[in-house]
CSV table of C-alpha atoms and ligand atoms in Angstrom, one decimal:
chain,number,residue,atom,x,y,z
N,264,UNK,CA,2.6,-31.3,-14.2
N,265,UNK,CA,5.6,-33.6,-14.0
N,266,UNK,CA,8.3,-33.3,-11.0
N,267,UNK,CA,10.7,-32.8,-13.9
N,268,UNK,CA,9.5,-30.0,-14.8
N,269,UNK,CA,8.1,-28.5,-11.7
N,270,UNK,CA,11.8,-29.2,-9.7
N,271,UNK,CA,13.3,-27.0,-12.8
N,272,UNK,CA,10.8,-24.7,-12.5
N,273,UNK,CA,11.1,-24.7,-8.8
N,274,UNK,CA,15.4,-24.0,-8.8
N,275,UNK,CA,14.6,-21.8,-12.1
N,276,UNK,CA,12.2,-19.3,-10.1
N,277,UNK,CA,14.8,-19.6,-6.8
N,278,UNK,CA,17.9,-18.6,-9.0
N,279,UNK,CA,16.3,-16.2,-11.4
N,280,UNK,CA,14.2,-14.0,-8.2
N,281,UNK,CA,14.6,-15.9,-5.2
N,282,UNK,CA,11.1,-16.9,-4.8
N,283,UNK,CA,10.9,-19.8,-2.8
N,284,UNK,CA,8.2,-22.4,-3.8
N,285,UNK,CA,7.5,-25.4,-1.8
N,286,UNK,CA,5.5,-28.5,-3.0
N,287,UNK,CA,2.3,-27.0,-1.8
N,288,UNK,CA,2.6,-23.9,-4.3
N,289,UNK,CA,2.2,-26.3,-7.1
N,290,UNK,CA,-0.7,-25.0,-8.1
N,291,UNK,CA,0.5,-21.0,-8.4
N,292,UNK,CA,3.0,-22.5,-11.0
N,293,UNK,CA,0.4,-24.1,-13.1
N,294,UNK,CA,-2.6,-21.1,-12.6
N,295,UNK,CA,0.2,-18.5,-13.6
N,296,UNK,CA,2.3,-20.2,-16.2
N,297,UNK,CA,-0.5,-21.4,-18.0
N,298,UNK,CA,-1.3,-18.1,-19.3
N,299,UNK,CA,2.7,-17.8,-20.5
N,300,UNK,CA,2.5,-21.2,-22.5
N,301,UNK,CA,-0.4,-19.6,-24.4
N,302,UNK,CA,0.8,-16.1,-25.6
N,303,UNK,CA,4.3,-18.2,-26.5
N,304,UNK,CA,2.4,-20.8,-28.1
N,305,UNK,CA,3.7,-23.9,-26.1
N,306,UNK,CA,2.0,-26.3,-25.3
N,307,UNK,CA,2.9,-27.5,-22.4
N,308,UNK,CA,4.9,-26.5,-19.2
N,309,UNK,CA,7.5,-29.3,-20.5
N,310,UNK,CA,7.6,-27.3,-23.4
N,311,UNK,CA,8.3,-24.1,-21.1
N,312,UNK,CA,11.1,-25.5,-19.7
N,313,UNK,CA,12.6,-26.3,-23.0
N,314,UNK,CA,11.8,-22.8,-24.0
N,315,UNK,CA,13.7,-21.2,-20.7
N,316,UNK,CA,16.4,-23.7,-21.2
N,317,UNK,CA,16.9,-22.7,-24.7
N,318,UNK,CA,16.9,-18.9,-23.7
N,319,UNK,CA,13.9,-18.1,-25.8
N,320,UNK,CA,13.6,-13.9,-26.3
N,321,UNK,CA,11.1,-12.6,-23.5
N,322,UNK,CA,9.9,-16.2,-22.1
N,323,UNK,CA,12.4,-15.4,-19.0
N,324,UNK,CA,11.0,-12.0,-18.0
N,325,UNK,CA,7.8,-13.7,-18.6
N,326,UNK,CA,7.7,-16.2,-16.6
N,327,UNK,CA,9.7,-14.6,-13.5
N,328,UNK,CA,7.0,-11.6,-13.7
N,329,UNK,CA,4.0,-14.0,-13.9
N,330,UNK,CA,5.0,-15.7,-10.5
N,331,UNK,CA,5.5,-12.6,-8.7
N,332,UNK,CA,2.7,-11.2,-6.3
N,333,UNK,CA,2.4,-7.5,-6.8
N,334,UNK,CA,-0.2,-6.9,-4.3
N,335,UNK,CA,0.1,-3.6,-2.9
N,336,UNK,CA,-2.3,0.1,-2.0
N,337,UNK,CA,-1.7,3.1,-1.0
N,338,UNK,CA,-0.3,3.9,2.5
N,339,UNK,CA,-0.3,0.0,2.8
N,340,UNK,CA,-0.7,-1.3,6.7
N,341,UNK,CA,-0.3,2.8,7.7
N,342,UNK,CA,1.8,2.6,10.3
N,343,UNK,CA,5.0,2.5,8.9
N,344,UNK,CA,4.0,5.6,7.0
N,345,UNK,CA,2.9,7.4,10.0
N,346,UNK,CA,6.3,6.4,11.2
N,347,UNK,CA,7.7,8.1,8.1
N,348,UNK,CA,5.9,11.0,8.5
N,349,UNK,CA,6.3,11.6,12.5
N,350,UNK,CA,9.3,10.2,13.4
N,351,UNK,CA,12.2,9.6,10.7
N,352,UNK,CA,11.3,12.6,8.4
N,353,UNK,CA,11.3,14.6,11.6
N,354,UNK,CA,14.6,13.1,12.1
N,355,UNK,CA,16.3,13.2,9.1
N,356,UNK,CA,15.0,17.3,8.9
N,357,UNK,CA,17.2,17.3,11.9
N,358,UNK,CA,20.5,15.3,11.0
N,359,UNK,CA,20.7,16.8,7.5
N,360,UNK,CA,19.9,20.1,8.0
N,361,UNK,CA,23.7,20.5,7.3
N,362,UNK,CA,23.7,19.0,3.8
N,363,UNK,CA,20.0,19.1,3.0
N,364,UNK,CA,19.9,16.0,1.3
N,365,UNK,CA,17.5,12.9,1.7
N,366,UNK,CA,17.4,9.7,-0.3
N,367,UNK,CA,14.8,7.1,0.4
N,368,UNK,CA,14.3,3.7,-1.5
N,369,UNK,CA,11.4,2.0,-1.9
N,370,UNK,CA,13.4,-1.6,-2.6
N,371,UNK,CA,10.1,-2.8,-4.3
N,372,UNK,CA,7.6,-0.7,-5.7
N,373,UNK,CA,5.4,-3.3,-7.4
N,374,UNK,CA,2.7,-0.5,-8.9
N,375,UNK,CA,3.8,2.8,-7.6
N,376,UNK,CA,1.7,3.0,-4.4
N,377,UNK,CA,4.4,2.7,-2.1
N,378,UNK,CA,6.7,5.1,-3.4
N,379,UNK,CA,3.9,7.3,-4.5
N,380,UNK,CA,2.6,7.5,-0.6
N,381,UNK,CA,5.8,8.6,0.1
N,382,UNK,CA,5.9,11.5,-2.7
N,383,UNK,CA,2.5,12.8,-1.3
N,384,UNK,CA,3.6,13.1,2.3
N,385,UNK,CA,6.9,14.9,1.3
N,386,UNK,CA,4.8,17.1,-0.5
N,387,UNK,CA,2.6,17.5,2.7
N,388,UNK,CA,5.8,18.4,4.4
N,389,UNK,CA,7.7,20.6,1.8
N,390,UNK,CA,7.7,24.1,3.7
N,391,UNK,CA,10.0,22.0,6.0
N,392,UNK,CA,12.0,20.6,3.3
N,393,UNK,CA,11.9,24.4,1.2
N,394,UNK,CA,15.5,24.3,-0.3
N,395,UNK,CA,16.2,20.6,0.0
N,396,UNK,CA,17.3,17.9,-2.6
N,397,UNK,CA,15.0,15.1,-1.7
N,398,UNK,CA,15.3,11.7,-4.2
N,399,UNK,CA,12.8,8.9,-3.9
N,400,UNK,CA,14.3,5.6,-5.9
N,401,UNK,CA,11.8,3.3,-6.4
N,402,UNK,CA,12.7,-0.2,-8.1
N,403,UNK,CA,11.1,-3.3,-9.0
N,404,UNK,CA,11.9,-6.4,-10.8
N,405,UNK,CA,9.1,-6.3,-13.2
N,406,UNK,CA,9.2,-4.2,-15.6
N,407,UNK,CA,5.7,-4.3,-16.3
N,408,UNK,CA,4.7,-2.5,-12.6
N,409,UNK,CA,7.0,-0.5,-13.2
N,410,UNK,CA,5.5,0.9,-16.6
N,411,UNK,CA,2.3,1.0,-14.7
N,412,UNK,CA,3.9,2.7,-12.0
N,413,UNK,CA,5.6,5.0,-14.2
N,414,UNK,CA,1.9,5.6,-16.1
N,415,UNK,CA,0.6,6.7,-12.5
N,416,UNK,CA,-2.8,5.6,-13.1
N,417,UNK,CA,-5.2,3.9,-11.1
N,418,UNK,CA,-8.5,2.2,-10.9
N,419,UNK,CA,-11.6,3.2,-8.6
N,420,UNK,CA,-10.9,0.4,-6.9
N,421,UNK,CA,-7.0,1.2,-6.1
N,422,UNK,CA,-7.3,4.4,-5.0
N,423,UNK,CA,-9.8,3.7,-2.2
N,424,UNK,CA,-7.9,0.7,-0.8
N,425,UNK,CA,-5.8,2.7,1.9
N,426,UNK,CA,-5.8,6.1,-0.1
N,427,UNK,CA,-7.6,9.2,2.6
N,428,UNK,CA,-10.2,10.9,0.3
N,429,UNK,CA,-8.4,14.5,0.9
N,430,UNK,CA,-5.5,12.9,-0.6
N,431,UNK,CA,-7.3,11.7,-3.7
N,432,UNK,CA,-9.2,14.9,-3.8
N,433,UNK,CA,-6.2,16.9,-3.9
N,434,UNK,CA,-3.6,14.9,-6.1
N,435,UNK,CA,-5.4,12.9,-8.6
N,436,UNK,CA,-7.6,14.0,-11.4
N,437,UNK,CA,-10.3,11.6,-13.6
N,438,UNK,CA,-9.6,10.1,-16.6
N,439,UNK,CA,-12.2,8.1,-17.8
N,440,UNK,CA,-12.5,5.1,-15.5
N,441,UNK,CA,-9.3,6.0,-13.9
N,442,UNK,CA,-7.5,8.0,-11.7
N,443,UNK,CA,-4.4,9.9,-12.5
N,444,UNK,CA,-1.5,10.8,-10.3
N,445,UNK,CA,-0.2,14.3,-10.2
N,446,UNK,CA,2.9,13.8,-12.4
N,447,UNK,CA,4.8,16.6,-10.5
N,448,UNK,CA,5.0,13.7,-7.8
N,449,UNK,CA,5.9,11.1,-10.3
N,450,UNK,CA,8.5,13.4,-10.8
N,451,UNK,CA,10.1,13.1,-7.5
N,452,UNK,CA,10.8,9.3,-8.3
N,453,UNK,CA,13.0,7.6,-9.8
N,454,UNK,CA,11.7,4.1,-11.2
N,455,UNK,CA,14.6,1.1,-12.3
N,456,UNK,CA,14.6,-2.0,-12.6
N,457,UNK,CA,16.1,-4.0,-10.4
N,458,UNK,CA,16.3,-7.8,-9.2
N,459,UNK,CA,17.5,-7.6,-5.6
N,460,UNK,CA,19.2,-10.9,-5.8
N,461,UNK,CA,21.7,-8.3,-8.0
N,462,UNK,CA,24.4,-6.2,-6.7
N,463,UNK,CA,22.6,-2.7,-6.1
N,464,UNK,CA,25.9,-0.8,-4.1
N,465,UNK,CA,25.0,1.5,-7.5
N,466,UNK,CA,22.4,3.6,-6.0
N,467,UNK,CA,24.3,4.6,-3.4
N,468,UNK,CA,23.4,5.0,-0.2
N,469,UNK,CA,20.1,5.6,1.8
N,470,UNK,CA,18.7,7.4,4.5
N,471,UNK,CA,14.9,5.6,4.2
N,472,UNK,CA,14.7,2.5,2.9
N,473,UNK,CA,11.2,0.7,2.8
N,474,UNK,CA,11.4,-3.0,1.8
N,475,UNK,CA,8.4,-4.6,2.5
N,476,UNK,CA,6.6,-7.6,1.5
N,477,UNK,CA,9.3,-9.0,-0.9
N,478,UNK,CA,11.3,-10.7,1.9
N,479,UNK,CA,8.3,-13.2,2.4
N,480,UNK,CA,8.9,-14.5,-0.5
N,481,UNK,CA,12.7,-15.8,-0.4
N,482,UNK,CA,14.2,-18.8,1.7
N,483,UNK,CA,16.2,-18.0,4.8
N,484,UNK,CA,19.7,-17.1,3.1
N,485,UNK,CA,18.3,-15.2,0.3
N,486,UNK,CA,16.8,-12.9,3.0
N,487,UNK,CA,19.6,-13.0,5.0
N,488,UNK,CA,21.8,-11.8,2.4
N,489,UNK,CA,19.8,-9.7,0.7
N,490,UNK,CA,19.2,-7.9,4.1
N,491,UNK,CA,22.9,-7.8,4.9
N,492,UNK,CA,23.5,-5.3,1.2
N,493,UNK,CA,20.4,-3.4,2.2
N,494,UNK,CA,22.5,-2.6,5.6
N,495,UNK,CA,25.4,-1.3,3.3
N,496,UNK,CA,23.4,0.7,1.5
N,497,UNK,CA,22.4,2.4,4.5
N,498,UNK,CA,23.8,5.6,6.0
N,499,UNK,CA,25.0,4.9,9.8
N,500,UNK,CA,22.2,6.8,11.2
N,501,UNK,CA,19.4,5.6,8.3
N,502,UNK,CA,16.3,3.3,9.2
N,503,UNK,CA,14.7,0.0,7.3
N,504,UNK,CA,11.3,-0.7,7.3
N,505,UNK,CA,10.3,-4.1,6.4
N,506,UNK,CA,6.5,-5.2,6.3
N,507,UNK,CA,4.1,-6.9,9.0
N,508,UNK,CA,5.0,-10.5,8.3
N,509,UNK,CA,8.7,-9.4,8.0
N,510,UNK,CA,12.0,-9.6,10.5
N,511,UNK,CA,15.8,-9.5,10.7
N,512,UNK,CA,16.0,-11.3,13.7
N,513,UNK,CA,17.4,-14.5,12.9
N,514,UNK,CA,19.0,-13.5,9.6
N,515,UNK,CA,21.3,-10.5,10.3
N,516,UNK,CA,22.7,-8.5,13.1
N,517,UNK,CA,23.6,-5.9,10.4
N,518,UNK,CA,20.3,-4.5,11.1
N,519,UNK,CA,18.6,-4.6,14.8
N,520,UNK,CA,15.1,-3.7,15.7
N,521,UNK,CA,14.9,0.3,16.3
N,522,UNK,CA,13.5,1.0,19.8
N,523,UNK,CA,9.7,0.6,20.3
N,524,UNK,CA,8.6,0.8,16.6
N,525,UNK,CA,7.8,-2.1,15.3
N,526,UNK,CA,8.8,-3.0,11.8
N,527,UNK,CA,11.4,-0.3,12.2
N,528,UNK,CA,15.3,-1.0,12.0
N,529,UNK,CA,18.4,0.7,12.1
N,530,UNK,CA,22.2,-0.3,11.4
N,531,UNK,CA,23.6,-2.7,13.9
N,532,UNK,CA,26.7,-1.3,15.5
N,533,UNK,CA,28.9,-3.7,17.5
N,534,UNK,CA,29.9,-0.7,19.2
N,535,UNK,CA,30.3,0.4,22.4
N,536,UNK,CA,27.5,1.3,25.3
N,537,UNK,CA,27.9,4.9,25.0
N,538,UNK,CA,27.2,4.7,21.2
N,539,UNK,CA,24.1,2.9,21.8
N,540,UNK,CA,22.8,4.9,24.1
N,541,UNK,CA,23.2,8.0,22.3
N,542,UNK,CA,19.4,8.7,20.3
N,543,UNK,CA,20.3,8.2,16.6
N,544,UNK,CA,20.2,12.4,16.0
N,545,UNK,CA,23.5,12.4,17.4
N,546,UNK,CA,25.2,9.6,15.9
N,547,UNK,CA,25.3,12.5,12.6
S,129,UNK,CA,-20.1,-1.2,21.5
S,130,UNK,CA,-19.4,0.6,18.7
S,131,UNK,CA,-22.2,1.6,16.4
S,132,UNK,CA,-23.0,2.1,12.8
S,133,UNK,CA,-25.6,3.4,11.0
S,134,UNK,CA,-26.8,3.1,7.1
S,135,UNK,CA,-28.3,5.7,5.3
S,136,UNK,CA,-29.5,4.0,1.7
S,137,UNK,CA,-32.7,4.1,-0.2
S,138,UNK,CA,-31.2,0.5,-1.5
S,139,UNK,CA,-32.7,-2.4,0.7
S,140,UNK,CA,-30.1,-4.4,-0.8
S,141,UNK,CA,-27.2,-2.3,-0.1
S,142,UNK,CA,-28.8,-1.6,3.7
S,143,UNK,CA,-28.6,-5.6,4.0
S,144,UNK,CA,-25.0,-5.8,2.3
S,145,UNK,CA,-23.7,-3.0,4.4
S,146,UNK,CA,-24.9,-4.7,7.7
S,147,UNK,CA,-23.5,-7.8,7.1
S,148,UNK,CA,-20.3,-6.1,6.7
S,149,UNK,CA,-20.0,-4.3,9.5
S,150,UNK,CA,-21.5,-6.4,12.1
S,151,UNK,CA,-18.5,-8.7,10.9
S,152,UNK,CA,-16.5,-5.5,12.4
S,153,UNK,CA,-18.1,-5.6,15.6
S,154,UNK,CA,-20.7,-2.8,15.1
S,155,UNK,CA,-23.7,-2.3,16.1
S,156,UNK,CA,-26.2,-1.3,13.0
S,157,UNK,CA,-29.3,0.2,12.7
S,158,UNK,CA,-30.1,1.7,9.1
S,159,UNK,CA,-32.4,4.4,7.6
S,160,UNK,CA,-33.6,4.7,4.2
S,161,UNK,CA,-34.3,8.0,3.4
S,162,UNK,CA,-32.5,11.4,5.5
S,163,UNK,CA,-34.9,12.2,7.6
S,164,UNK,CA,-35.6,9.1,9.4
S,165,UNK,CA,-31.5,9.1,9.7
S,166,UNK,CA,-31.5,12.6,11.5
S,167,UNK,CA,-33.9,11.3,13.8
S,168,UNK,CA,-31.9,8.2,14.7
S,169,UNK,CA,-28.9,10.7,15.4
S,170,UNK,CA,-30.9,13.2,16.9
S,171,UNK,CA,-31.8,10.3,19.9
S,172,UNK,CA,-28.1,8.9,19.5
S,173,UNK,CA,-25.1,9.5,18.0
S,174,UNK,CA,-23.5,6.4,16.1
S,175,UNK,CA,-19.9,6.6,15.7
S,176,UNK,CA,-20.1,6.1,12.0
S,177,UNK,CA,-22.6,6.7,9.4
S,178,UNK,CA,-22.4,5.2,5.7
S,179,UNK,CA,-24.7,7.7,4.0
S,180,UNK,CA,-25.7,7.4,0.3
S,181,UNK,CA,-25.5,10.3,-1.6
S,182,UNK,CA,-29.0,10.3,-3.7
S,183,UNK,CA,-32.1,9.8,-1.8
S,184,UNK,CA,-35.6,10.7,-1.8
S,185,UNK,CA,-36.7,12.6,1.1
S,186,UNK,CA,-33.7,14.7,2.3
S,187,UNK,CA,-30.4,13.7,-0.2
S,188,UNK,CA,-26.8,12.5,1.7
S,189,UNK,CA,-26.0,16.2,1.4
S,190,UNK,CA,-29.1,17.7,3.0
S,191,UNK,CA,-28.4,15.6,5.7
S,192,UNK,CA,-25.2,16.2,6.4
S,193,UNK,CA,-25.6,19.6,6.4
S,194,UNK,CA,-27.7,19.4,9.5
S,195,UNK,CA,-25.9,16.7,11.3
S,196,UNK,CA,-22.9,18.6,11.3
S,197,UNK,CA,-25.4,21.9,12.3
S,198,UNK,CA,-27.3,20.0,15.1
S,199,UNK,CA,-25.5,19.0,19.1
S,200,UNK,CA,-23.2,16.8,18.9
S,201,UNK,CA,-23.6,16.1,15.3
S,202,UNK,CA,-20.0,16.8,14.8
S,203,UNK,CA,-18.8,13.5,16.2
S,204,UNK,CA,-20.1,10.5,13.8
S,205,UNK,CA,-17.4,9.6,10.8
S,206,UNK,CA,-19.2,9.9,7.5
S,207,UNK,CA,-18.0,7.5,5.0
S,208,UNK,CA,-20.1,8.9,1.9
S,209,UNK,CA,-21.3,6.6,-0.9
S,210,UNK,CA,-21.2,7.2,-4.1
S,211,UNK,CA,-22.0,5.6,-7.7
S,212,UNK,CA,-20.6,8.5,-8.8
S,213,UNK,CA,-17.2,8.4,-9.9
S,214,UNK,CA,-16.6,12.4,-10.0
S,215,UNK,CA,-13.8,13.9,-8.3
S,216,UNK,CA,-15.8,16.9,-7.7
S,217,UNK,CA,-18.7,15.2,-6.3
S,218,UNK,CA,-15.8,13.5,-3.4
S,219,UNK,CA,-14.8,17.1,-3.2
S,220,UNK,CA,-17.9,18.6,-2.5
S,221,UNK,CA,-18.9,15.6,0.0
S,222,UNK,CA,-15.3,16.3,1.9
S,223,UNK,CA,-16.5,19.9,2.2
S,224,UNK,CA,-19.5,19.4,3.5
S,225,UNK,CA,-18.5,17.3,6.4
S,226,UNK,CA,-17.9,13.6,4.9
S,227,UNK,CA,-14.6,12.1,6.7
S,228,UNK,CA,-14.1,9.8,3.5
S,229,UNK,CA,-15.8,8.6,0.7
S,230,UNK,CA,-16.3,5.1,-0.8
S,231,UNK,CA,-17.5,4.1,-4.4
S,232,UNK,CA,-20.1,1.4,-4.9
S,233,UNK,CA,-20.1,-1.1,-5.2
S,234,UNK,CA,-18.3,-1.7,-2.3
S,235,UNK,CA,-16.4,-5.0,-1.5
S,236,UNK,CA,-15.7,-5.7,2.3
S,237,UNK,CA,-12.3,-5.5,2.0
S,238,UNK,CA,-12.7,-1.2,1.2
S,239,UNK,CA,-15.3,-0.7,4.1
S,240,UNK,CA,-12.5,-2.5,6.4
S,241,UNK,CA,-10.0,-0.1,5.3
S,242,UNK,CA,-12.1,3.1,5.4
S,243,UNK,CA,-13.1,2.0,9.0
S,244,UNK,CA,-9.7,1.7,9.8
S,245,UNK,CA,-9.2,5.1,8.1
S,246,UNK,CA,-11.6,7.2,10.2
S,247,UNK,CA,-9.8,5.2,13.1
S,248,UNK,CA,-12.3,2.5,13.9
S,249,UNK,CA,-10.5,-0.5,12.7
S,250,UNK,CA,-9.4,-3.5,14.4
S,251,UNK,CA,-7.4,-2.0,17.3
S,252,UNK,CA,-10.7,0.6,17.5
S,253,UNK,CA,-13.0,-2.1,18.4
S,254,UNK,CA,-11.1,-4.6,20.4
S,255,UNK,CA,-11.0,-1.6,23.0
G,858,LIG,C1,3.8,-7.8,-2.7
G,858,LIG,S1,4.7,-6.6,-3.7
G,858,LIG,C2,5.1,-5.5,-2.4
G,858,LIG,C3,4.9,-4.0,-2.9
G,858,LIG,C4,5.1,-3.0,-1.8
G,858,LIG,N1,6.4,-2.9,-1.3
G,858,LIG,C5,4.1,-3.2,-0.6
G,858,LIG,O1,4.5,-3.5,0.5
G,858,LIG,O2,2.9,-3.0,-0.8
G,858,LIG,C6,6.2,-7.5,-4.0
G,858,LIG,C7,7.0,-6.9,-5.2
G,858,LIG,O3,8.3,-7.5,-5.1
G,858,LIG,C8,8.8,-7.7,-6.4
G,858,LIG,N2,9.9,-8.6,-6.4
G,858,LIG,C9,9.8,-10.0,-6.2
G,858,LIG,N3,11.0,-10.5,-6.3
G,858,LIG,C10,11.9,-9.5,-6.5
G,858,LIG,C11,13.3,-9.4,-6.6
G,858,LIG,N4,14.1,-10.5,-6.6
G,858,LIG,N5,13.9,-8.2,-6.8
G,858,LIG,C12,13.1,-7.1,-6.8
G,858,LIG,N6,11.8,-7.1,-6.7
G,858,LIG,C13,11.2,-8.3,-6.5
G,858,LIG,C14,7.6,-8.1,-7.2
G,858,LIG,O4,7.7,-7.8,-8.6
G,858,LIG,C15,6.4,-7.3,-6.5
G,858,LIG,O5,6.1,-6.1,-7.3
């Protein structure tokens, strides 16, 4: 491949989804692109570039969706999901009891796992929430995991990496080689699009959000601002949960590092010692 | 040490399975039929069994039955093995005692997960 064209594709991939590629990624550009140039009949990455630059229908969404890693299982690294389940839902039951409203965003869904993990344990925990209006938002920037998170099907092989057997005893049934998701959870999520590098103050605000393993992905200021909307987005008392490899420290004070949990993060308040020291429960 | 023990009729998975989870720190010892399994248990209690389902002499489900019946049988994590991919035979292995299940053929990447699901993953066996 020529600089030429891997420097455009390089700023064209930062602009269009933030992922940052340095030289040594040279060869995810030609592995994944290669496919691209074939079911648009160009021949070469040159010519993809002339394609992009010309606005061609569909090579855009294309070629952004065939660089992105959608890697992802079912109650991925389990620990923030234990997290969900014994400490924030407890604590949301417990600041909202008064409205009885919960909102969680799962800020990038790739194939449905995430938000999916999240239905099930609400489920798990619905004679607590009898007579609440819980939303799960789950949003992507591919639009083809979303269609497969949307379809709710799974392979053998997906729904044993992280999935407990009870769990795919109880809400998936066989259909042929695959697995299908109760569609009464699918049904407590709400799948968009949307590119993150995007204004997203139109969802409103959250009291969960989970926003892991997208971060890793962007430079420095792309996850700095990024992390400085999701803080906006959140309700004074909500919590963040970014993945393993993940941080705000260094990119935002917006967010700070919630007590002893790791990967857990709540709204930074330049406030005063009494505030901080009150537990989050009484913030509401 | 922790310790493992395979239940397979399959030489190949028995070798497969070992190398696996020696990788995870386990001690393995293996069994290729039921009986010769509930033996092994009966003079020491590994901390997790991978039993096949189909076996001559005593099947996964025979066994189970009187692991879970006999002293201390109720302490190993059964990760059950199946080439069957039937929701109702997963069902019927939960019920009987499995912890979890895992299809075949398995990749190493699964059995390190489902270790980690029964609670004797990475942070299980550096302790
Ligand atoms: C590795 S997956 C993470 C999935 C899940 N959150 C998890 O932790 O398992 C990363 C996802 O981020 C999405 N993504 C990448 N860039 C994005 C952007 N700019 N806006 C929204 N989603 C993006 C990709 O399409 C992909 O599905």
């Amino acid at each position: 491949m020529s600089d030429v064209a891997f420097d455009f594709l390089r700023v064209y991939l930062k602009e269009r989804s933030g992922l940052a590629l340095g030289p040594e990624k040279l060869y995810l550009i030609e592995s994944r692109l290669g496919p691209v140039c074939r079911r648009f009949g160009l021949a070469s990455l040159a010519d993809l570039c002339t394609a992009l630059r010309m606005h061609r229908a569909g090579v855009e969404q294309a070629v952004v969706e065939a660089m992105t890693t959608n890697e992802t299982f079912f109650f991925r690294d389990r620990v923030p999901f234990d997290m969900f389940r014994d400490v924030l839902l407890p604590r949301a039951i417990t600041a909202r009891a008064g409205t009885r409203r919960l909102r969680i965003w799962s800020a990038a869904s790739s194939s449905g796992q995430e938000p999916y993990s999240l239905a099930m344990l609400l489920r798990e925990a619905a004679p607590r929430l009898a007579g609440w209006h819980v939303e799960i938002v789950a949003t992507d920037l591919s639009t083809e995991m979303l269609e497969k998170a949307k379809a709710g099907l799974y392979s053998h092989f997906e729904v044993q990496r992280g999935l407990p057997a009870q769990l795919l005893v109880k809400h998936f049934t066989q259909v042929g080689d695959r697995w299908r998701i109760d569609p009464g959870l699918g049904g407590m999520i709400d799948f968009r699009q949307l590119n993150l590098l995007q204004p997203f103050d139109q969802l409103g605000a959250f009291d969960i959000v989970f926003c892991r393993n997208v971060l890793i992905y962007f430079d420095m200021a792309t996850k700095s601002d990024v992390l400085h909307r999701i803080a906006k987005s959140l309700a004074p008392d909500g919590a963040v949960l970014l993945g393993a490899a993940e941080t705000v420290i260094g990119l935002t004070d917006a967010l700070v590092p919630d007590g002893g949990h790791r990967g857990l993060y709540r709204k930074g308040v330049v406030a005063s010692p009494a505030f901080q020291a009150a537990p989050l429960r009484a913030a509401v | 040490m922790r310790t493992a023990l395979i239940v397979d009729d399959s030489a190949v998975i028995r070798k497969v399975a070992r190398r696996i989870l020696e990788t995870a720190n386990l001690q393995v010892s293996d069994a290729e039929d039921g009986e010769t399994a509930l033996a092994l248990c009966m003079a020491e209690m590994p901390d997790v069994i991978l039993l096949d389902w189909t076996m001559p002499k005593m099947d996964g489900y025979e066994f189970l039955k009187a692991l879970r019946a006999s002293p201390g049988g109720g302490q190993p994590k059964v990760l059950f093995c199946t080439t069957e991919n039937d929701v109702g035979a997963i069902a019927r292995a939960l019920h009987g005692g499995a912890d979890e299940y895992i299809m075949k053929p398995f990749d190493r990447d699964i059995l390190m997960t489902k270790l980690e699901q029964v609670g004797l993953g990475r942070e299980a066996h550096a302790a």
